[in-house]
């Protein structure tokens, strides 16, 4: 029983990371109806920036904040310089751009930092926090950070005029222009926020999976699964899906299929959801009148 | 003095030209109606004024040339567009829709006062302030669209078929409110309507469009007397 509880709690910790990344995917999907395949590599790249800053002697939390700020600006720049020019291009062309971005960021990071696996520090203490034995301090801390990010985002979208404008721009661009919202900038801002969330996810997952240019491949798959399970157009669904996928992955990996086949849990979930319930648990079912 | 003046206004969707050089003016504080059959270019004219289609020609608003400005900047000058199809933010609440109307304004306390004023015009919206706007009835969504435009505290409102799909009784009520808004708040209006009789009753002056050209212009009462307008658009 103890071992089971431990696996569930550890699953919640990684699940929070999947939830963050899934949320980043959903944010961009809601605004553009496209899934950003480069989301994971953008997170990985910014995590390397954090590593550089920490290695240069900067205190962890300062490096953390600077990295989030860098990711935000980086996300905006990517949208303005790379995505904007293909705004009106066919869907497949944009997908190719996303994949190009993925490959470029991956290779660029490998070129700058080499492909040698690096360890990434955790900001949390080694000894158990609050006397909790079932979770490592880092897992507990990662859950805490995830919850702070989710709450901050919720507050931003729910209670600020800018958050309202971003939601409006995502669902009805034409009407948004008619009330004076600069829709293009809202999109860029969305990219910035998504990249910032991804950076947090990257820094939280790096102490667990270690830092290497391919570290986000599997995690992005889990995040896809999470977003699909929850419903790709529902932020709450993505968060729920993230935690669910994290727990499922850990429990199944430990007790049923073994660690080697863990990643297939994500693939089975993706295919299963697409076959049985394409809108996910909480997604809107799209009905078109013909 | 004219609040808005358009001269030789052309507009096209891709290669399809829709407006062929319109000249018209909207007097400050007045209600101007644009009449015409389906496809005459009424909606396109409104869209052209807001830079929502590709245009050629000159448009000046309050003495400022606006034909090269973006939609967002034209809104900031005080032009509120109540679009064809109402443009509801369906997933947001009624009140969020209204607050978006005031997105460009910085005068917070005046915005709160305007919200109350709008609820005064349309008490139904106050009852439904927390409701998802997409679940409102057609008439309520039309009230919402007009209210959202009012929240900008506009100098000019462009109204695209506000009577569309509404019950006759509701149309009358809506037109009465539009008249009140025009008189009390000095908001000028450009009104596109298929319901020519009602539009001419409300408007001070009117333009008749046919296939993208102005074929008749004058005071509303003069157009009402015009034989061809009577036969073609008023039906008696």
Short mmCIF file of C-alpha atoms in Angstrom, two decimals:
data_model
loop_
_atom_site.label_atom_id
_atom_site.label_comp_id
_atom_site.label_asym_id
_atom_site.label_seq_id
_atom_site.Cartn_x
_atom_site.Cartn_y
_atom_site.Cartn_z
CA UNK A 1 0.00 0.00 0.00
CA UNK A 2 2.83 2.36 0.90
CA UNK A 3 4.50 1.72 -2.41
CA UNK A 4 1.24 2.35 -4.25
CA UNK A 5 0.63 5.64 -2.44
CA UNK A 6 4.17 6.67 -3.20
CA UNK A 7 3.67 5.99 -6.91
CA UNK A 8 0.41 7.94 -6.97
CA UNK A 9 1.98 10.95 -5.27
CA UNK A 10 5.05 10.86 -7.46
CA UNK A 11 2.66 10.65 -10.40
CA UNK A 12 0.95 13.81 -9.22
CA UNK A 13 4.30 15.59 -9.19
CA UNK A 14 5.20 14.70 -12.79
CA UNK A 15 1.53 15.10 -13.66
CA UNK A 16 1.72 18.74 -12.61
CA UNK A 17 4.55 19.22 -15.07
CA UNK A 18 2.54 17.55 -17.85
CA UNK A 19 -0.41 19.70 -16.84
CA UNK A 20 1.64 22.90 -17.24
CA UNK A 21 2.93 21.92 -20.65
CA UNK A 22 -0.53 20.71 -21.72
CA UNK A 23 -1.89 24.07 -20.64
CA UNK A 24 0.70 25.80 -22.81
CA UNK A 25 -0.42 23.67 -25.75
CA UNK A 26 -4.09 24.41 -25.09
CA UNK A 27 -3.48 28.16 -24.83
CA UNK A 28 -1.96 28.27 -28.28
CA UNK A 29 -4.52 25.83 -29.65
CA UNK A 30 -7.40 27.98 -28.44
CA UNK A 31 -6.04 31.04 -30.17
CA UNK A 32 -4.85 29.46 -33.40
CA UNK A 33 -6.36 25.95 -33.62
CA UNK A 34 -2.87 24.59 -34.02
CA UNK A 35 -0.83 22.37 -31.76
CA UNK A 36 2.65 23.74 -31.23
CA UNK A 37 4.94 20.75 -31.68
CA UNK A 38 7.91 22.88 -30.68
CA UNK A 39 6.48 23.68 -27.24
CA UNK A 40 8.66 21.04 -25.57
CA UNK A 41 11.85 22.12 -27.31
CA UNK A 42 11.17 25.76 -26.43
CA UNK A 43 10.90 24.67 -22.79
CA UNK A 44 14.08 22.62 -23.09
CA UNK A 45 15.99 25.52 -24.66
CA UNK A 46 14.96 27.92 -21.90
CA UNK A 47 15.87 25.35 -19.25
CA UNK A 48 19.41 25.39 -20.68
CA UNK A 49 19.41 29.16 -20.27
CA UNK A 50 18.56 28.61 -16.59
CA UNK A 51 21.39 26.09 -16.35
CA UNK A 52 23.85 28.61 -17.80
CA UNK A 53 22.74 31.29 -15.36
CA UNK A 54 22.97 28.97 -12.34
CA UNK A 55 26.35 27.68 -13.47
CA UNK A 56 27.58 31.24 -13.77
CA UNK A 57 26.93 31.54 -10.04
CA UNK A 58 23.52 33.16 -9.98
CA UNK A 59 21.20 32.24 -7.09
CA UNK A 60 18.57 29.69 -8.15
CA UNK A 61 15.44 31.79 -7.76
CA UNK A 62 16.92 34.79 -9.52
CA UNK A 63 17.90 32.52 -12.41
CA UNK A 64 14.40 31.04 -12.30
CA UNK A 65 12.75 34.45 -12.64
CA UNK A 66 15.14 35.62 -15.34
CA UNK A 67 14.55 32.43 -17.28
CA UNK A 68 10.77 32.85 -17.11
CA UNK A 69 11.15 36.44 -18.32
CA UNK A 70 13.49 35.32 -21.09
CA UNK A 71 11.05 32.59 -22.14
CA UNK A 72 8.22 35.12 -22.28
CA UNK A 73 10.16 37.41 -24.60
CA UNK A 74 11.44 34.43 -26.58
CA UNK A 75 7.86 33.18 -27.10
CA UNK A 76 6.75 36.60 -28.31
CA UNK A 77 9.69 36.82 -30.71
CA UNK A 78 9.00 33.36 -32.12
CA UNK A 79 5.39 34.33 -32.79
CA UNK A 80 6.28 37.67 -34.35
CA UNK A 81 9.21 36.48 -36.48
CA UNK A 82 8.43 32.87 -37.32
CA UNK A 83 4.70 32.19 -36.95
CA UNK A 84 3.27 35.55 -38.06
CA UNK A 85 4.60 35.30 -41.61
CA UNK A 86 2.80 31.97 -42.12
CA UNK A 87 -0.40 33.12 -40.42
CA UNK A 88 -2.53 32.65 -43.52
CA UNK A 89 -0.67 29.62 -44.85
CA UNK A 90 -2.37 26.20 -45.06
CA UNK A 91 -2.40 24.18 -41.84
CA UNK A 92 0.18 21.68 -43.02
CA UNK A 93 2.63 24.44 -43.88
CA UNK A 94 2.36 25.78 -40.35
CA UNK A 95 2.83 22.28 -38.93
CA UNK A 96 6.04 22.01 -40.95
CA UNK A 97 7.17 25.33 -39.48
CA UNK A 98 6.50 23.99 -35.98
CA UNK A 99 8.51 20.87 -36.70
CA UNK A 100 11.32 22.93 -38.19
CA UNK A 101 11.35 24.99 -35.03
CA UNK A 102 11.54 21.79 -33.00
CA UNK A 103 14.50 20.45 -34.98
CA UNK A 104 16.30 23.79 -35.06
CA UNK A 105 16.01 24.35 -31.31
CA UNK A 106 17.06 20.79 -30.58
CA UNK A 107 20.14 20.98 -32.81
CA UNK A 108 21.02 24.50 -31.75
CA UNK A 109 20.99 23.46 -28.10
CA UNK A 110 23.06 20.37 -28.87
CA UNK A 111 25.53 22.53 -30.78
CA UNK A 112 25.87 25.11 -28.02
CA UNK A 113 25.74 22.85 -24.97
CA UNK A 114 26.69 19.44 -26.46
CA UNK A 115 24.54 16.34 -26.06
CA UNK A 116 26.19 15.28 -22.80
CA UNK A 117 23.62 14.79 -20.07
CA UNK A 118 23.87 17.42 -17.34
CA UNK A 119 22.41 17.46 -13.87
CA UNK A 120 20.10 20.31 -13.00
CA UNK A 121 19.72 21.52 -9.43
CA UNK A 122 16.50 21.41 -7.47
CA UNK A 123 15.74 24.52 -5.41
CA UNK A 124 14.17 22.44 -2.68
CA UNK A 125 16.01 21.00 0.35
CA UNK A 126 17.20 17.40 0.52
CA UNK A 127 15.54 16.45 3.82
CA UNK A 128 11.79 15.68 3.77
CA UNK A 129 9.53 18.73 3.78
CA UNK A 130 6.95 18.95 6.56
CA UNK A 131 7.85 15.38 7.59
CA UNK A 132 6.16 13.96 4.49
CA UNK A 133 7.81 10.65 3.66
CA UNK A 134 5.81 9.62 0.65
CA UNK A 135 7.15 12.31 -1.64
CA UNK A 136 10.58 13.67 -2.24
CA UNK A 137 10.96 17.37 -1.41
CA UNK A 138 11.44 18.12 -5.09
CA UNK A 139 8.20 16.38 -6.04
CA UNK A 140 6.32 18.26 -3.37
CA UNK A 141 7.92 21.54 -4.41
CA UNK A 142 7.16 20.91 -8.08
CA UNK A 143 3.49 20.37 -7.26
CA UNK A 144 3.50 23.59 -5.25
CA UNK A 145 5.07 25.57 -8.10
CA UNK A 146 2.63 24.07 -10.59
CA UNK A 147 -0.31 25.09 -8.43
CA UNK A 148 1.06 28.63 -8.06
CA UNK A 149 1.44 28.90 -11.86
CA UNK A 150 -2.09 27.58 -12.44
CA UNK A 151 -3.61 29.94 -9.89
CA UNK A 152 -1.72 32.92 -11.27
CA UNK A 153 -2.90 32.09 -14.78
CA UNK A 154 -6.47 31.62 -13.61
CA UNK A 155 -6.39 34.99 -11.86
CA UNK A 156 -4.87 36.65 -14.90
CA UNK A 157 -7.43 35.33 -17.37
CA UNK A 158 -10.41 35.66 -15.07
CA UNK A 159 -9.88 39.00 -13.37
CA UNK A 160 -7.70 41.30 -15.49
CA UNK A 161 -8.83 43.33 -18.52
CA UNK A 162 -5.86 42.05 -20.50
CA UNK A 163 -6.76 38.44 -19.68
CA UNK A 164 -10.33 39.11 -20.78
CA UNK A 165 -9.07 40.66 -24.01
CA UNK A 166 -6.90 37.60 -24.69
CA UNK A 167 -9.85 35.28 -24.20
CA UNK A 168 -11.97 37.48 -26.47
CA UNK A 169 -9.30 37.59 -29.17
CA UNK A 170 -9.01 33.80 -29.12
CA UNK A 171 -12.72 33.15 -29.61
CA UNK A 172 -13.80 36.00 -31.86
CA UNK A 173 -10.98 37.92 -33.56
CA UNK A 174 -13.23 40.08 -35.74
CA UNK A 175 -15.42 41.32 -32.89
CA UNK A 176 -12.27 41.84 -30.84
CA UNK A 177 -10.88 44.23 -33.45
CA UNK A 178 -14.19 46.08 -33.38
CA UNK A 179 -13.77 46.84 -29.69
CA UNK A 180 -10.18 47.91 -30.28
CA UNK A 181 -8.25 44.82 -29.16
CA UNK A 182 -4.98 44.41 -31.06
CA UNK A 183 -5.55 40.76 -31.88
CA UNK A 184 -2.09 40.12 -33.32
CA UNK A 185 -0.45 41.24 -30.11
CA UNK A 186 -2.79 39.10 -28.03
CA UNK A 187 -1.59 36.09 -30.03
CA UNK A 188 2.02 37.02 -29.43
CA UNK A 189 1.30 37.50 -25.75
CA UNK A 190 -0.29 34.05 -25.68
CA UNK A 191 2.89 32.60 -27.16
CA UNK A 192 4.94 34.42 -24.57
CA UNK A 193 2.83 33.11 -21.71
CA UNK A 194 2.88 29.57 -23.10
CA UNK A 195 6.67 29.70 -23.40
CA UNK A 196 6.97 31.03 -19.85
CA UNK A 197 4.80 28.20 -18.52
CA UNK A 198 6.90 25.76 -20.52
CA UNK A 199 10.08 27.18 -18.98
CA UNK A 200 8.72 26.55 -15.48
CA UNK A 201 7.78 23.01 -16.48
CA UNK A 202 11.25 22.48 -17.93
CA UNK A 203 13.03 23.69 -14.80
CA UNK A 204 10.81 21.53 -12.61
CA UNK A 205 11.29 18.38 -14.67
CA UNK A 206 15.01 18.76 -15.37
CA UNK A 207 16.15 17.60 -11.88
CA UNK A 208 14.11 14.41 -12.42
CA UNK A 209 14.96 13.48 -16.01
CA UNK A 210 18.31 15.35 -16.22
CA UNK A 211 19.13 18.02 -18.72
CA UNK A 212 19.73 16.98 -22.30
CA UNK A 213 18.46 18.30 -25.64
CA UNK A 214 16.06 15.38 -26.00
CA UNK A 215 14.64 15.58 -22.51
CA UNK A 216 11.28 16.99 -23.58
CA UNK A 217 10.43 14.43 -26.26
CA UNK A 218 8.67 12.03 -23.93
CA UNK A 219 7.26 14.78 -21.76
CA UNK A 220 5.68 16.52 -24.73
CA UNK A 221 4.00 13.23 -25.64
CA UNK A 222 2.54 12.97 -22.15
CA UNK A 223 1.42 16.59 -22.40
CA UNK A 224 -0.29 15.85 -25.74
CA UNK A 225 -2.03 12.91 -24.14
CA UNK A 226 -3.05 15.11 -21.20
CA UNK A 227 -4.43 17.84 -23.45
CA UNK A 228 -6.35 15.33 -25.54
CA UNK A 229 -7.75 13.46 -22.55
CA UNK A 230 -9.01 16.69 -21.05
CA UNK A 231 -10.22 18.13 -24.33
CA UNK A 232 -7.77 20.15 -26.41
CA UNK A 233 -9.86 23.33 -26.13
CA UNK A 234 -10.41 23.26 -22.38
CA UNK A 235 -7.67 24.58 -20.04
CA UNK A 236 -9.18 22.91 -16.98
CA UNK A 237 -9.40 19.67 -18.90
CA UNK A 238 -5.72 19.93 -19.78
CA UNK A 239 -4.78 20.38 -16.13
CA UNK A 240 -6.96 17.47 -15.07
CA UNK A 241 -5.57 15.37 -17.92
CA UNK A 242 -2.01 16.22 -16.89
CA UNK A 243 -2.47 14.96 -13.37
CA UNK A 244 -4.39 11.90 -14.60
CA UNK A 245 -1.71 10.99 -17.13
CA UNK A 246 1.03 11.48 -14.53
CA UNK A 247 -0.62 9.13 -12.06
CA UNK A 248 -1.58 6.55 -14.69
CA UNK A 249 1.92 6.55 -16.14
CA UNK A 250 3.54 6.03 -12.74
CA UNK A 251 1.13 3.43 -11.39
CA UNK A 252 0.96 1.41 -14.60
CA UNK A 253 4.73 1.69 -15.03
CA UNK A 254 5.43 0.45 -11.52
CA UNK A 255 2.88 -2.31 -11.20
CA UNK A 256 1.50 -3.39 -14.56
CA UNK A 257 3.59 -2.89 -17.66
CA UNK A 258 7.00 -2.00 -16.27
CA UNK A 259 9.05 1.13 -16.70
CA UNK A 260 10.26 0.33 -20.22
CA UNK A 261 6.77 0.57 -21.67
CA UNK A 262 5.69 3.66 -19.77
CA UNK A 263 5.72 5.94 -22.78
CA UNK A 264 3.27 3.69 -24.58
CA UNK A 265 0.70 4.68 -21.95
CA UNK A 266 0.70 8.14 -23.51
CA UNK A 267 0.39 6.74 -27.03
CA UNK A 268 -2.42 4.39 -26.05
CA UNK A 269 -4.24 7.28 -24.40
CA UNK A 270 -3.83 9.50 -27.46
CA UNK A 271 -5.13 6.85 -29.84
CA UNK A 272 -7.83 5.73 -27.42
CA UNK A 273 -9.19 9.24 -26.91
CA UNK A 274 -9.11 10.01 -30.62
CA UNK A 275 -10.97 6.80 -31.43
CA UNK A 276 -13.56 6.81 -28.67
CA UNK A 277 -14.09 10.42 -27.66
CA UNK A 278 -12.20 12.91 -29.84
CA UNK A 279 -13.37 15.88 -27.78
CA UNK A 280 -11.85 14.44 -24.59
CA UNK A 281 -13.52 14.49 -21.20
CA UNK A 282 -14.30 18.19 -21.10
CA UNK A 283 -13.80 19.46 -24.64
CA UNK A 284 -16.54 21.02 -26.68
CA UNK A 285 -18.08 18.76 -29.29
CA UNK A 286 -17.97 20.58 -32.60
CA UNK A 287 -21.14 20.38 -34.57
CA UNK A 288 -21.27 21.80 -38.05
CA UNK A 289 -24.46 22.50 -39.90
CA UNK A 290 -24.22 21.35 -43.50
CA UNK B 1 -20.35 70.24 -40.11
CA UNK B 2 -19.97 66.67 -41.29
CA UNK B 3 -18.65 64.21 -38.72
CA UNK B 4 -17.74 61.68 -41.34
CA UNK B 5 -17.13 62.23 -45.02
CA UNK B 6 -16.42 59.61 -47.63
CA UNK B 7 -15.49 60.45 -51.16
CA UNK B 8 -14.96 58.12 -54.10
CA UNK B 9 -15.04 55.15 -51.75
CA UNK B 10 -14.29 51.87 -53.50
CA UNK B 11 -14.16 48.48 -51.85
CA UNK B 12 -13.45 44.95 -53.03
CA UNK B 13 -13.36 41.41 -51.72
CA UNK B 14 -10.42 39.93 -53.57
CA UNK B 15 -11.11 40.71 -57.22
CA UNK B 16 -14.81 41.29 -56.73
CA UNK B 17 -15.50 45.01 -56.63
CA UNK B 18 -18.47 45.83 -54.45
CA UNK B 19 -18.43 49.60 -54.01
CA UNK B 20 -17.84 51.82 -57.02
CA UNK B 21 -17.02 55.25 -55.70
CA UNK B 22 -19.49 56.29 -53.02
CA UNK B 23 -19.76 59.88 -51.84
CA UNK B 24 -21.62 60.50 -48.64
CA UNK B 25 -21.50 62.43 -45.39
CA UNK B 26 -22.85 61.98 -41.89
CA UNK B 27 -23.78 65.18 -40.10
CA UNK B 28 -22.77 65.51 -36.49
CA UNK B 29 -25.54 64.37 -34.16
CA UNK B 30 -27.71 63.03 -36.96
CA UNK B 31 -28.99 59.62 -37.94
CA UNK B 32 -28.21 58.69 -41.51
CA UNK B 33 -29.78 55.65 -43.13
CA UNK B 34 -28.28 53.52 -45.88
CA UNK B 35 -31.01 51.80 -47.85
CA UNK B 36 -30.87 49.30 -50.63
CA UNK B 37 -31.64 45.77 -51.70
CA UNK B 38 -29.59 42.70 -50.86
CA UNK B 39 -26.14 42.95 -52.37
CA UNK B 40 -26.30 46.71 -52.88
CA UNK B 41 -23.19 47.15 -50.72
CA UNK B 42 -24.66 48.41 -47.45
CA UNK B 43 -22.77 46.07 -45.14
CA UNK B 44 -19.63 46.53 -47.20
CA UNK B 45 -19.90 50.29 -46.79
CA UNK B 46 -19.90 49.91 -43.01
CA UNK B 47 -17.00 47.47 -43.20
CA UNK B 48 -15.11 49.83 -45.47
CA UNK B 49 -15.41 52.66 -42.95
CA UNK B 50 -13.82 50.41 -40.29
CA UNK B 51 -11.03 49.15 -42.55
CA UNK B 52 -12.41 45.62 -42.52
CA UNK B 53 -12.20 45.35 -46.31
CA UNK B 54 -9.71 46.64 -48.83
CA UNK B 55 -10.69 50.13 -49.87
CA UNK B 56 -9.70 53.00 -52.10
CA UNK B 57 -10.83 56.59 -51.76
CA UNK B 58 -10.95 59.03 -48.91
CA UNK B 59 -12.66 58.83 -45.55
CA UNK B 60 -12.32 61.53 -42.96
CA UNK B 61 -13.72 61.35 -39.47
CA UNK B 62 -13.81 64.44 -37.29
CA UNK B 63 -11.31 66.05 -39.65
CA UNK B 64 -8.87 63.13 -39.48
CA UNK B 65 -8.19 60.95 -42.50
CA UNK B 66 -8.87 57.35 -41.48
CA UNK B 67 -8.80 55.30 -44.69
CA UNK B 68 -5.25 54.08 -44.00
CA UNK B 69 -5.77 53.40 -40.30
CA UNK B 70 -6.34 49.95 -38.80
CA UNK B 71 -9.70 48.86 -37.43
CA UNK B 72 -8.34 49.02 -33.88
CA UNK B 73 -7.20 52.62 -34.33
CA UNK B 74 -10.46 53.73 -35.93
CA UNK B 75 -12.27 52.30 -32.89
CA UNK B 76 -10.03 54.40 -30.67
CA UNK B 77 -11.25 57.54 -32.46
CA UNK B 78 -14.78 56.74 -31.31
CA UNK B 79 -16.35 54.68 -34.09
CA UNK B 80 -18.39 51.78 -32.73
CA UNK B 81 -19.54 49.12 -35.17
CA UNK B 82 -22.53 46.90 -34.39
CA UNK B 83 -21.75 44.22 -36.92
CA UNK B 84 -23.88 42.08 -39.11
CA UNK B 85 -24.56 38.91 -37.08
CA UNK B 86 -24.13 40.81 -33.80
CA UNK B 87 -20.55 39.67 -33.13
CA UNK B 88 -21.34 38.24 -29.71
CA UNK B 89 -18.46 36.78 -27.67
CA UNK B 90 -20.55 33.66 -27.17
CA UNK B 91 -18.49 31.98 -24.44
CA UNK B 92 -18.11 35.08 -22.29
CA UNK B 93 -20.71 36.40 -19.90
CA UNK B 94 -22.99 39.29 -20.79
CA UNK B 95 -21.12 41.62 -18.49
CA UNK B 96 -17.74 40.55 -19.86
CA UNK B 97 -19.06 41.35 -23.35
CA UNK B 98 -20.01 44.83 -22.16
CA UNK B 99 -16.67 45.41 -20.44
CA UNK B 100 -14.90 44.48 -23.66
CA UNK B 101 -16.81 47.30 -25.35
CA UNK B 102 -14.96 49.70 -23.04
CA UNK B 103 -11.60 47.95 -23.57
CA UNK B 104 -9.88 51.03 -25.01
CA UNK B 105 -11.12 53.41 -22.31
CA UNK B 106 -9.01 54.46 -19.38
CA UNK B 107 -11.67 56.34 -17.38
CA UNK B 108 -12.62 53.51 -15.02
CA UNK B 109 -15.32 55.31 -13.03
CA UNK B 110 -17.04 56.60 -16.16
CA UNK B 111 -17.04 53.04 -17.51
CA UNK B 112 -18.86 51.81 -14.39
CA UNK B 113 -21.39 54.63 -14.79
CA UNK B 114 -21.87 53.71 -18.46
CA UNK B 115 -22.43 50.08 -17.51
CA UNK B 116 -25.27 51.19 -15.25
CA UNK B 117 -26.66 53.46 -17.96
CA UNK B 118 -26.65 50.64 -20.51
CA UNK B 119 -28.42 48.37 -18.03
CA UNK B 120 -30.90 51.20 -17.65
CA UNK B 121 -31.66 51.11 -21.39
CA UNK B 122 -31.82 47.32 -21.46
CA UNK B 123 -32.87 45.92 -18.07
CA UNK B 124 -32.97 42.43 -19.59
CA UNK B 125 -29.18 42.51 -19.88
CA UNK B 126 -28.81 43.26 -16.20
CA UNK B 127 -30.92 40.19 -15.38
CA UNK B 128 -28.63 38.12 -17.57
CA UNK B 129 -25.31 39.72 -16.67
CA UNK B 130 -23.71 36.47 -15.47
CA UNK B 131 -25.17 34.34 -18.23
CA UNK B 132 -23.06 33.07 -21.12
CA UNK B 133 -23.81 35.50 -23.94
CA UNK B 134 -24.18 32.73 -26.53
CA UNK B 135 -27.25 31.48 -24.68
CA UNK B 136 -29.10 34.81 -24.97
CA UNK B 137 -32.00 35.06 -27.41
CA UNK B 138 -31.51 36.80 -30.74
CA UNK B 139 -33.15 39.97 -29.51
CA UNK B 140 -31.07 40.01 -26.34
CA UNK B 141 -27.90 39.50 -28.35
CA UNK B 142 -28.87 42.48 -30.52
CA UNK B 143 -29.36 44.57 -27.38
CA UNK B 144 -26.00 43.31 -26.20
CA UNK B 145 -24.32 44.28 -29.47
CA UNK B 146 -25.74 47.80 -29.30
CA UNK B 147 -24.82 48.06 -25.63
CA UNK B 148 -21.29 46.86 -26.29
CA UNK B 149 -20.93 49.60 -28.88
CA UNK B 150 -22.32 52.17 -26.43
CA UNK B 151 -19.71 51.14 -23.85
CA UNK B 152 -17.09 52.69 -26.10
CA UNK B 153 -18.80 56.04 -25.48
CA UNK B 154 -18.68 56.50 -29.25
CA UNK B 155 -19.05 59.59 -31.39
CA UNK B 156 -20.44 57.51 -34.24
CA UNK B 157 -22.27 54.21 -34.24
CA UNK B 158 -22.42 52.04 -37.35
CA UNK B 159 -25.48 49.84 -37.05
CA UNK B 160 -25.79 46.88 -39.40
CA UNK B 161 -29.40 45.67 -39.60
CA UNK B 162 -30.30 46.04 -35.94
CA UNK B 163 -33.83 44.84 -36.72
CA UNK B 164 -32.69 41.59 -38.31
CA UNK B 165 -34.59 38.58 -36.99
CA UNK B 166 -36.45 40.50 -34.31
CA UNK B 167 -40.17 40.50 -33.61
CA UNK B 168 -41.89 43.70 -34.88
CA UNK B 169 -42.73 44.85 -31.37
CA UNK B 170 -39.12 44.48 -30.30
CA UNK B 171 -37.93 46.36 -33.39
CA UNK B 172 -40.08 49.33 -32.45
CA UNK B 173 -38.75 49.28 -28.90
CA UNK B 174 -35.17 49.04 -30.15
CA UNK B 175 -35.63 51.96 -32.57
CA UNK B 176 -37.12 54.08 -29.78
CA UNK B 177 -34.06 53.40 -27.67
CA UNK B 178 -31.76 54.26 -30.59
CA UNK B 179 -33.56 57.57 -30.98
CA UNK B 180 -33.19 58.26 -27.26
CA UNK B 181 -29.48 57.46 -27.37
CA UNK B 182 -29.04 59.72 -30.39
CA UNK B 183 -30.85 62.64 -28.79
CA UNK B 184 -29.64 62.30 -25.23
CA UNK B 185 -26.02 61.42 -25.87
CA UNK B 186 -25.44 63.17 -29.19
CA UNK B 187 -24.22 59.94 -30.77
CA UNK B 188 -24.34 60.15 -34.55
CA UNK B 189 -25.49 57.00 -36.31
CA UNK B 190 -25.15 55.35 -39.68
CA UNK B 191 -27.96 52.87 -39.96
CA UNK B 192 -28.11 50.05 -42.49
CA UNK B 193 -31.61 48.63 -42.82
CA UNK B 194 -33.71 46.45 -45.03
CA UNK B 195 -36.76 47.69 -43.19
CA UNK B 196 -36.80 50.96 -45.12
CA UNK B 197 -40.03 52.29 -43.62
CA UNK B 198 -38.74 52.09 -40.07
CA UNK B 199 -35.32 53.37 -41.03
CA UNK B 200 -36.75 56.45 -42.75
CA UNK B 201 -38.91 57.15 -39.74
CA UNK B 202 -35.87 57.19 -37.47
CA UNK B 203 -33.32 58.82 -39.77
CA UNK B 204 -32.74 62.47 -40.56
CA UNK B 205 -31.27 61.79 -43.97
CA UNK B 206 -30.75 58.77 -46.17
CA UNK B 207 -28.79 57.38 -49.09
CA UNK B 208 -30.13 54.78 -51.46
CA UNK B 209 -27.57 52.30 -52.78
CA UNK B 210 -27.87 50.18 -55.89
CA UNK B 211 -25.07 47.80 -56.90
CA UNK B 212 -22.41 49.72 -55.08
CA UNK B 213 -23.43 53.23 -56.12
CA UNK B 214 -25.43 56.00 -54.49
CA UNK B 215 -28.47 56.49 -56.67
CA UNK B 216 -30.46 58.80 -54.44
CA UNK B 217 -29.68 61.02 -51.47
CA UNK B 218 -31.63 63.46 -49.42
CA UNK B 219 -33.56 64.09 -46.25
CA UNK B 220 -35.51 61.15 -44.89
CA UNK B 221 -38.82 62.89 -45.49
CA UNK B 222 -37.89 63.65 -49.10
CA UNK B 223 -36.97 60.01 -49.75
CA UNK B 224 -40.21 58.86 -48.17
CA UNK B 225 -42.08 60.97 -50.75
CA UNK B 226 -40.00 59.73 -53.65
CA UNK B 227 -42.10 57.57 -55.95
CA UNK B 228 -39.49 55.00 -56.88
CA UNK B 229 -38.38 54.57 -53.28
CA UNK B 230 -41.99 54.13 -52.28
CA UNK B 231 -42.66 51.51 -54.89
CA UNK B 232 -39.42 49.57 -54.52
CA UNK B 233 -38.68 49.76 -50.81
CA UNK B 234 -41.74 50.89 -48.92
CA UNK B 235 -44.25 48.78 -50.79
CA UNK B 236 -47.14 51.20 -51.33
#
